[in-house]
Short mmCIF file of C-alpha atoms in Angstrom, two decimals:
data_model
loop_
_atom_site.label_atom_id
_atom_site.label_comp_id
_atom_site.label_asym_id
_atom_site.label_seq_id
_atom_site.Cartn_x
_atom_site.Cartn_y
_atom_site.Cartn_z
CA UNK A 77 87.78 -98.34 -171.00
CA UNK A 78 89.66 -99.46 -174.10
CA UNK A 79 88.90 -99.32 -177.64
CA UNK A 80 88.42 -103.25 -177.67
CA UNK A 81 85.81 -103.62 -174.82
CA UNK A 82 82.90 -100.22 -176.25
CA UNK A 83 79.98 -102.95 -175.71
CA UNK A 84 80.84 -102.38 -172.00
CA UNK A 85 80.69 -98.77 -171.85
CA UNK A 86 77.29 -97.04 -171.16
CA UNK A 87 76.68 -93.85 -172.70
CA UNK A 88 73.73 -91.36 -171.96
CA UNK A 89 72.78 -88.34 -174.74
CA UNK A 90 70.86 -86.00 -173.27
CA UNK A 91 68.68 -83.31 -175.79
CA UNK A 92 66.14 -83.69 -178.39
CA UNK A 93 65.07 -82.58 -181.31
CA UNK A 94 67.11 -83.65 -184.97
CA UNK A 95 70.38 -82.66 -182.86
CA UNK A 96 70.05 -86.08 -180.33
CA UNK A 97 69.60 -88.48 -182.82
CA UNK A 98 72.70 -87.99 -184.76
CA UNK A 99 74.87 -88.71 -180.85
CA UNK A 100 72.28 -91.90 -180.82
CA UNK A 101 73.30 -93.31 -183.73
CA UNK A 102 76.74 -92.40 -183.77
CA UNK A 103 77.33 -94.41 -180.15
CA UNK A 104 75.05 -97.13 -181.23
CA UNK A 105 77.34 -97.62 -184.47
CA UNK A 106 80.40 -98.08 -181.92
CA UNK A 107 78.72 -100.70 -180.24
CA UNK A 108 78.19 -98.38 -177.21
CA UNK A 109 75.37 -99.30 -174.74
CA UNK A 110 73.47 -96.15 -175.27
CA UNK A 111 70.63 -94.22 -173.73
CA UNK A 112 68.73 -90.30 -174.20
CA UNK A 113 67.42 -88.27 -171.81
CA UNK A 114 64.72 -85.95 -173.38
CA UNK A 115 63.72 -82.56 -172.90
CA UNK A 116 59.89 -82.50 -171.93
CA UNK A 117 59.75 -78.50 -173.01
CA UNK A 118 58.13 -78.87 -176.62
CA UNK A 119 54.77 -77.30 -177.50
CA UNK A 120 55.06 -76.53 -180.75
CA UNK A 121 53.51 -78.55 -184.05
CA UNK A 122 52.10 -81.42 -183.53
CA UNK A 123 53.39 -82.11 -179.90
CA UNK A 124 52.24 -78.59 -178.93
CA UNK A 125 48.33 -79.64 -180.14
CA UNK A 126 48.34 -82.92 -178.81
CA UNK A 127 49.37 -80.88 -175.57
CA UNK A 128 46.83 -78.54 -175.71
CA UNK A 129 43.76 -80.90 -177.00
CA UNK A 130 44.71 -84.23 -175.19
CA UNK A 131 46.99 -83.01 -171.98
CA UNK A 132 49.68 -85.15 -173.30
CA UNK A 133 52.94 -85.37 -172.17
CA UNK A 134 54.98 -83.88 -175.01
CA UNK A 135 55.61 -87.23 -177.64
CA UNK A 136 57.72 -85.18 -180.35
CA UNK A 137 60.94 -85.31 -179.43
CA UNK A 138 60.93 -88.85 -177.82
CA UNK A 139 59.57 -89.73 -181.25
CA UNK A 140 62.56 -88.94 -182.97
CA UNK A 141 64.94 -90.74 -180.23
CA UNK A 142 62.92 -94.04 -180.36
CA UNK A 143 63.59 -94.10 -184.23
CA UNK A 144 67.00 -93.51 -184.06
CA UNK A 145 67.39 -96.25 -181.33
CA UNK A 146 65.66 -98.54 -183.47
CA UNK A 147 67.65 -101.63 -185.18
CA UNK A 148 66.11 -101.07 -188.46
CA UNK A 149 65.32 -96.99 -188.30
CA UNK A 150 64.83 -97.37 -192.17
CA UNK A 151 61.99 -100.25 -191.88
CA UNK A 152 58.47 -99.19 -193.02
CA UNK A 153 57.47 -99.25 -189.22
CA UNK A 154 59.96 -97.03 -188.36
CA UNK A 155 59.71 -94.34 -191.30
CA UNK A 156 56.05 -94.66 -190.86
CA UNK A 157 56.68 -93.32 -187.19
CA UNK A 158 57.78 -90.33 -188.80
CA UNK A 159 55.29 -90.13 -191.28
CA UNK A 160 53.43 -87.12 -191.35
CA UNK A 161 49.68 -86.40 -191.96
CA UNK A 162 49.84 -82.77 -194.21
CA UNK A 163 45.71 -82.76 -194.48
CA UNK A 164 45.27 -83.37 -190.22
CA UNK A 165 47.20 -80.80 -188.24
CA UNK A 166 50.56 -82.29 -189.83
CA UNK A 167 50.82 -84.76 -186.89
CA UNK A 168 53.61 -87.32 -187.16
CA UNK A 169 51.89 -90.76 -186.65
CA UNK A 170 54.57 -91.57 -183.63
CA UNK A 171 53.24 -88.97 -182.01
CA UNK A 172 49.54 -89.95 -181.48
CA UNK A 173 50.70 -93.79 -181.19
CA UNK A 174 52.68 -92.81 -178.35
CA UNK A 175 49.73 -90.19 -176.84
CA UNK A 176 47.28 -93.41 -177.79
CA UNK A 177 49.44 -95.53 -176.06
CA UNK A 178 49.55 -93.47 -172.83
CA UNK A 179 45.91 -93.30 -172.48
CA UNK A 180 45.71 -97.48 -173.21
CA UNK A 181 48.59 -98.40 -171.22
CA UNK A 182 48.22 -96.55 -168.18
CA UNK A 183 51.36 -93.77 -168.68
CA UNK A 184 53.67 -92.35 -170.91
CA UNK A 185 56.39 -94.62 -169.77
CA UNK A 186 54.60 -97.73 -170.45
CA UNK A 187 53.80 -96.04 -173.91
CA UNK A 188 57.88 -95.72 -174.43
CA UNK A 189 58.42 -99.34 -173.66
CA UNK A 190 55.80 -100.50 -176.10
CA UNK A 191 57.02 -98.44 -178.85
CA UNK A 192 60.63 -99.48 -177.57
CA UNK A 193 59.42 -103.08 -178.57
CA UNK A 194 57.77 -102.31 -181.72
CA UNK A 195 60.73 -100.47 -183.26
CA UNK A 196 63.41 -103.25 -181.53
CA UNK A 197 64.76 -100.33 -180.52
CA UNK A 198 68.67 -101.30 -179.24
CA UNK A 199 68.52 -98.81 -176.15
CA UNK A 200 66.19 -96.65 -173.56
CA UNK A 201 64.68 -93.03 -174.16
CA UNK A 202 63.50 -91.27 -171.26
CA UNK A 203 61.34 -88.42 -170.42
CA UNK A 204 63.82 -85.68 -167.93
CA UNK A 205 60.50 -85.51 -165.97
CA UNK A 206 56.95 -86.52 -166.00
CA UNK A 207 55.53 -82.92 -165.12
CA UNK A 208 53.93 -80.39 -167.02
CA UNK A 209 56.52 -77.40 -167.76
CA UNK A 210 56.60 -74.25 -169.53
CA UNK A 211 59.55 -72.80 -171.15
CA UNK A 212 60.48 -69.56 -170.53
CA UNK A 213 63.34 -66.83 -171.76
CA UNK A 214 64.44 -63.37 -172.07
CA UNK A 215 67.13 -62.11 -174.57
CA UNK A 216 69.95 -60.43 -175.18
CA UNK A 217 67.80 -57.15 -175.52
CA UNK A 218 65.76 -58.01 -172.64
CA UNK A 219 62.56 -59.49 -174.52
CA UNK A 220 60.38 -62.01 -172.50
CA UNK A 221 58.97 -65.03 -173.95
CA UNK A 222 56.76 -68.01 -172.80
CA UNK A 223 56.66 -71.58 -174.34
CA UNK A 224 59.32 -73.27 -176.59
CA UNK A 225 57.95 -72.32 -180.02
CA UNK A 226 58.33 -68.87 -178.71
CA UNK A 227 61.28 -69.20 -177.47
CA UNK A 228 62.94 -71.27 -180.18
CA UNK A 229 61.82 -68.57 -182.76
CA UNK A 230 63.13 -65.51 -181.09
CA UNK A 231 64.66 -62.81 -182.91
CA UNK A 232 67.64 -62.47 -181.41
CA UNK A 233 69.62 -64.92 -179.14
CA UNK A 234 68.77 -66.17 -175.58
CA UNK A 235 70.39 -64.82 -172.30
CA UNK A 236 69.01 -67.39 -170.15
CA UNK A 237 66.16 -69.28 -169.98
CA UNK A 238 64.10 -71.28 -167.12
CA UNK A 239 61.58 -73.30 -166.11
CA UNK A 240 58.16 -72.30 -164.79
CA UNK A 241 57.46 -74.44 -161.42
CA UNK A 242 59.66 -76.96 -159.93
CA UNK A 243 59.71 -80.25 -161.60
CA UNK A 244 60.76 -83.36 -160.56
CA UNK A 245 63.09 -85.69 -162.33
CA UNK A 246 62.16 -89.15 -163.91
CA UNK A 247 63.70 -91.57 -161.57
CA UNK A 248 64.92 -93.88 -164.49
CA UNK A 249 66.34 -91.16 -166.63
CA UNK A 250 68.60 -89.90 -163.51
CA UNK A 251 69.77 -93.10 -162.77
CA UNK A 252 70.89 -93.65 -166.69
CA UNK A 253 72.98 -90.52 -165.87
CA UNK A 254 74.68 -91.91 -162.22
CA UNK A 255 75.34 -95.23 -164.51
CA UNK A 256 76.95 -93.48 -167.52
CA UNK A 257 80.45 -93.89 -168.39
CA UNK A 258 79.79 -90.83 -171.06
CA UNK A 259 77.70 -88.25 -171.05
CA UNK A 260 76.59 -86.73 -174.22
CA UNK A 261 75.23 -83.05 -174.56
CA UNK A 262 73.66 -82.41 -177.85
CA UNK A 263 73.98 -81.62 -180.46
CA UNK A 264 71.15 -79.60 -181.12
CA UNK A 265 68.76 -76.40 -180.37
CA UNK A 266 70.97 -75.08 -177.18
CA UNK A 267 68.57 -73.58 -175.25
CA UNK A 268 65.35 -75.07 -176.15
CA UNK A 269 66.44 -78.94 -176.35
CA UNK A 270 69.45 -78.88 -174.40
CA UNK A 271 69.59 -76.74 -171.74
CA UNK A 272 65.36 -77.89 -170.53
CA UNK A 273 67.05 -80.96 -168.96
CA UNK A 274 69.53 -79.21 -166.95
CA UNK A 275 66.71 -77.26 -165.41
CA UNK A 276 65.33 -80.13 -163.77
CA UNK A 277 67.22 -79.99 -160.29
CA UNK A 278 67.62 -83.72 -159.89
CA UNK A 279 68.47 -84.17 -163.65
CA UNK A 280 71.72 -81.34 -163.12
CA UNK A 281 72.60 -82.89 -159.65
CA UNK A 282 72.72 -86.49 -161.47
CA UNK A 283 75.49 -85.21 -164.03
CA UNK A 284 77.42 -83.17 -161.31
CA UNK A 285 77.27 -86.59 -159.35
CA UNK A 286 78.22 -88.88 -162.12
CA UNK A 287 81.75 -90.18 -162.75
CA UNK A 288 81.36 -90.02 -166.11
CA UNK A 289 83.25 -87.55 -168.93
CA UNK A 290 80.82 -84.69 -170.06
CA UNK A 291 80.76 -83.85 -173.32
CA UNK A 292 79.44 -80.87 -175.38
CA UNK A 293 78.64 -81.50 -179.10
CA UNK A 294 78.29 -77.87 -180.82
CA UNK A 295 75.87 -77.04 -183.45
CA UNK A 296 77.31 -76.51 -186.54
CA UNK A 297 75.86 -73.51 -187.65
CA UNK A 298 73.16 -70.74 -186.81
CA UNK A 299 69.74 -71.86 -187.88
CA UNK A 300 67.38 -70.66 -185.00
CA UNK A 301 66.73 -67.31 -183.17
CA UNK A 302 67.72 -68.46 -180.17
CA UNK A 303 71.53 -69.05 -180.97
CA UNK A 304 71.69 -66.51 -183.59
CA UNK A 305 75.31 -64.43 -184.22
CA UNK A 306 76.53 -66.81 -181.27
CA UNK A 307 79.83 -68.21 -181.74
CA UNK A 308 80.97 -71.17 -180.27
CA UNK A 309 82.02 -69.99 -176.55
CA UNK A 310 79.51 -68.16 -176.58
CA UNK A 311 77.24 -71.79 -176.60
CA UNK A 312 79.53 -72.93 -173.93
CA UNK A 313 79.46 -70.43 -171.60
CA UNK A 314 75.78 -70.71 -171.97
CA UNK A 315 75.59 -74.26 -170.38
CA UNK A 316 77.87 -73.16 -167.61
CA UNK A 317 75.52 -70.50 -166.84
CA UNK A 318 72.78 -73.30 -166.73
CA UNK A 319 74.58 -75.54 -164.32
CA UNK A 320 77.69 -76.96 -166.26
CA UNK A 321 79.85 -74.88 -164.46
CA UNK A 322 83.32 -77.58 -163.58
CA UNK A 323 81.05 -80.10 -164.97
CA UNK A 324 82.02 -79.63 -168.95
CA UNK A 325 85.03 -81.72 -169.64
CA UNK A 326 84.86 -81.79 -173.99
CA UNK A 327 83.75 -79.92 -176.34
CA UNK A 328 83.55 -81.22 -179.86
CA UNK A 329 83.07 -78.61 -182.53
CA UNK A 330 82.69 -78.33 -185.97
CA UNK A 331 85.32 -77.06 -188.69
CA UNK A 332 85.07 -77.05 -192.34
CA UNK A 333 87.33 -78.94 -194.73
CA UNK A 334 88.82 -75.55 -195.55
CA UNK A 335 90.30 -75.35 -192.65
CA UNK A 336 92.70 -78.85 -193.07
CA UNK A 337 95.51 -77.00 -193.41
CA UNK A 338 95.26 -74.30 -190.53
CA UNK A 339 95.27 -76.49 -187.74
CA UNK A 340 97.90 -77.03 -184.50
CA UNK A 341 98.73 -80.70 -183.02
CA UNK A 342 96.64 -80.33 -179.58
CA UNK A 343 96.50 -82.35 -176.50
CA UNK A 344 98.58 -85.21 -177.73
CA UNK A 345 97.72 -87.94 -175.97
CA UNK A 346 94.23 -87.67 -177.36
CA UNK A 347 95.76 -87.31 -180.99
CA UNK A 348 93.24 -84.41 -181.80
CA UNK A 349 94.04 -81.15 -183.51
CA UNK A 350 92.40 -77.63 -182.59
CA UNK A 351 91.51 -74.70 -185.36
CA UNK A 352 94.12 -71.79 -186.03
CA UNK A 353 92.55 -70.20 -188.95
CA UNK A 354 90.25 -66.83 -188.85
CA UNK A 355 87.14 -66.15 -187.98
CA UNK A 356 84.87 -68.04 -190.76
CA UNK A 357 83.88 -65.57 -194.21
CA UNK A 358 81.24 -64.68 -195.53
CA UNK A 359 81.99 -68.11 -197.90
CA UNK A 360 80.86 -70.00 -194.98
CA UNK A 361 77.31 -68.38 -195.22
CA UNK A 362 74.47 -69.88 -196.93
CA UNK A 363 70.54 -70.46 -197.84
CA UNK A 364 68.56 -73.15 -196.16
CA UNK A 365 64.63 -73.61 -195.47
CA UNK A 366 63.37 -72.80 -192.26
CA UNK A 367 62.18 -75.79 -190.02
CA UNK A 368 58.49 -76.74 -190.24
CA UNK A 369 58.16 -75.94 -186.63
CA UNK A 370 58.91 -72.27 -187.13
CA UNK A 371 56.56 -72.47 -190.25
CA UNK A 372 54.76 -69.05 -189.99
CA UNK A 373 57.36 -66.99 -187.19
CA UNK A 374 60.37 -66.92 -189.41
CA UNK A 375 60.64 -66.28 -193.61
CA UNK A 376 60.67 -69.80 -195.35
CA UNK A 377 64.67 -69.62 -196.07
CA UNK A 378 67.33 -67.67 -193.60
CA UNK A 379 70.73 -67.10 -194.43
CA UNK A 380 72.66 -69.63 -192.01
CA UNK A 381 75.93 -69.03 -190.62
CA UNK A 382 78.33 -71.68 -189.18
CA UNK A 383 79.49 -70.81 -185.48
CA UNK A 384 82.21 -69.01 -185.32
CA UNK A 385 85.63 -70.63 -184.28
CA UNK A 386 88.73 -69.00 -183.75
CA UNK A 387 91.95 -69.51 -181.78
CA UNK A 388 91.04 -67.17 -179.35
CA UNK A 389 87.71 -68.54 -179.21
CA UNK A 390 88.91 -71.96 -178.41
CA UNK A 391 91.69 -70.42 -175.57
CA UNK A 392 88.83 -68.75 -173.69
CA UNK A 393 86.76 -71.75 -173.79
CA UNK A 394 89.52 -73.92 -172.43
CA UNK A 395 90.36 -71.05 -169.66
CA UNK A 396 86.88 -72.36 -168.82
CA UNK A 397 87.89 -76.01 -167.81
CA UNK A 398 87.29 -77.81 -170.95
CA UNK A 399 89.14 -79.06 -173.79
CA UNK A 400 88.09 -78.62 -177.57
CA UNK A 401 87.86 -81.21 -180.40
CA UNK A 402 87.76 -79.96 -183.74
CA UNK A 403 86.84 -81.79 -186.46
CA UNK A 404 84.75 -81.35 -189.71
CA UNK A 405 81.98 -83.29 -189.26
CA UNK A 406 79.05 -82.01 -191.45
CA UNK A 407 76.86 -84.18 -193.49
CA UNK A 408 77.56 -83.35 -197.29
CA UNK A 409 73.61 -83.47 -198.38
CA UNK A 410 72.21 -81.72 -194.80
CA UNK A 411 75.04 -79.17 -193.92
CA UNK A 412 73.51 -78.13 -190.48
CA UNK A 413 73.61 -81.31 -189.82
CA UNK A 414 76.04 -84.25 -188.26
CA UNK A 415 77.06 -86.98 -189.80
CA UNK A 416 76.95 -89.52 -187.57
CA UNK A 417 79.69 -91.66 -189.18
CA UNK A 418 82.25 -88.54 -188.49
CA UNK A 419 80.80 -87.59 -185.59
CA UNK A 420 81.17 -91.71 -184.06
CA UNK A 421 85.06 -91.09 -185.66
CA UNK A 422 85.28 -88.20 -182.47
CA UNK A 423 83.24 -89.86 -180.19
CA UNK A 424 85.38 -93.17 -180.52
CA UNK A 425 88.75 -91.33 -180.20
CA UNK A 426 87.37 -89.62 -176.83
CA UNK A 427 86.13 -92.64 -175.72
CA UNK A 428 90.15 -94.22 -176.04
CA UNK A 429 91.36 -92.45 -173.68
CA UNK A 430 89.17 -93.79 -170.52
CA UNK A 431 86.17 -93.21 -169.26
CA UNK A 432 87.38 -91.07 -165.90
CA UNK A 433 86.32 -87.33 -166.24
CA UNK A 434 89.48 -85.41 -167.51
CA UNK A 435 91.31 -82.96 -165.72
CA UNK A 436 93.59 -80.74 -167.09
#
């Protein structure tokens, strides 16, 4: 795979929340035939009512795919699928079309492709499984929780987490994975958005099968219970304790502009350059509002670290199997965020180098 010929390569991201998105639309700006495999964990907000009242199949997350898929995601039609309705249980209006949808249609797939049509959306979103699943974690201090809005607003960071039952994997959404040239983990919530889709047995078997490069896009910074004081191999490590074990071949993480001058030349032939500089200060730290989802579990602002990233950091991660990017790829107005224009910059230069799985 060459830098000239990205409309043949197939790429699948594999999350949800605000985190997939950003991958989305950075591979769809490269001209990369893109898909998402979602995690079906959510019952929180809206998603968690409509799962409660109406038995649907969580629509929250898939929402938020199909509009960053879409070939206009700043239309009316599109905006108005995340429109939210303050004075009726906040509900975002893509959710109950898509819940509406699976009752008139027949099934939550058909409800997918519809909405895939109205939004002309330029790629596929699939569930990682039609079942019914519960969340579940426990700590770092050995605290229990049920459900993803638990789990997502614990107090201190995950240890593991699991699914109740045994689900089985969406047929389409594992064969998106077998197809993939690239396979794109994250960014996002880490063990709430992530790591749900590597608990579905056929879904994990599907990327240990595939011939395509894995990579790992790291949040950029602290903003939920579940990753909180984590650095960054601390995230990896994580994943390969949930299956990604000799299956991680990249991870692409986050450093600040700061930084420019405190780097080393690494891995030449994929003309990338690793972090040398300390530990980030307490300059890196700073005040942001609390997503609506945790509205009620957490204060309305939390201080928010970025992940730690050091050189020793990055060694033991690599000891690991898999080589780091670094890059600063924040987006100036939303600084937990990617930028998807900076983030496409890293996924086009991994993308040069072939689409074999790497093995150093």
């Amino acid at each position: 795979m060459t830098l000239t010929d990205l409309s043949e390569c197939k790429a699948v991201v594999i999350g949800g929340g605000t985190g997939a998105p950003q991958s989305i639309k950075a591979l769809l700006s490269l001209g990369v035939q893109t898909s998402a495999v979602v995690a079906m964990a959510d019952d929180g907000g809206s998603t968690g009512i409509l799962r409660q009242r109406a038995g649907a199949i969580p629509p929250g997350d898939i929402r938020k795919c199909l509009v960053a898929m879409s070939n206009h995601p700043d239309s009316p039609l599109a905006r108005a699928f995340q429109y939210r309705f303050d004075y009726a249980d906040n509900h975002a209006l893509g959710n109950l079309i898509l819940t509406a949808l699976s009752d008139t249609a027949g099934s939550f797939p058909s409800a997918i492709a519809i909405c895939e049509h109205m939004l002309q959306c330029r790629g596929h979103v699939y569930p990682s499984t039609l079942d019914s699943i519960v969340l579940s974690g426990i700590t770092r201090d050995g605290v229990k929780l049920v459900g993803q809005a638990n789990v997502s607003a614990s107090r201190t960071a995950l240890d593991r987490v699991w699914l109740e039952g045994a689900p089985g994997a969406y047929p389409p959404a594992v064969k998106a994975i077998l197809d993939a040239d690239l396979i794109v983990l994250g960014p996002g919530s880490l063990f709430t958005s992530i790591i749900p889709n590597l608990l579905v047995p056929q879904i994990i078997e599907a990327i240990r099968k595939s011939p395509a490069r894995t990579v790992f896009v790291c949040s950029l910074a602290d903003m939920q219970g579940e990753t909180w004081g984590l650095d960054v191999a601390e995230h990896v490590e994580a994943l390969l304790d949930h299956g990604m074990r000799g299956r991680l071949d990249v991870v692409i993480i986050h450093r600040t502009a700061e930084q420019r001058d405190q780097v080393r030349q690494h891995t030449p032939t994929m003309h990338f350059s690793v972090v040398t500089g300390e530990e980030l200060g307490a300059d890196t730290r700073f005040t942001a509002e609390v997503p609506s989802k945790h509205a009620g579990r957490l204060p309305e602002k939390v201080q928010i670290r970025r992940v730690p990233v050091t050189p020793a950091l990055i060694a033991r991660i690599e000891s690991q199997g898999p080589v780091c990017l670094c890059r600063d790829m924040a987006d100036p107005l939303r600084p937990t965020w990617h930028d998807p224009a900076l983030l496409a910059d890293v996924f086009k230069g991994v993308l040069a180098t072939g689409s074999a799985r790497l093995r150093w």
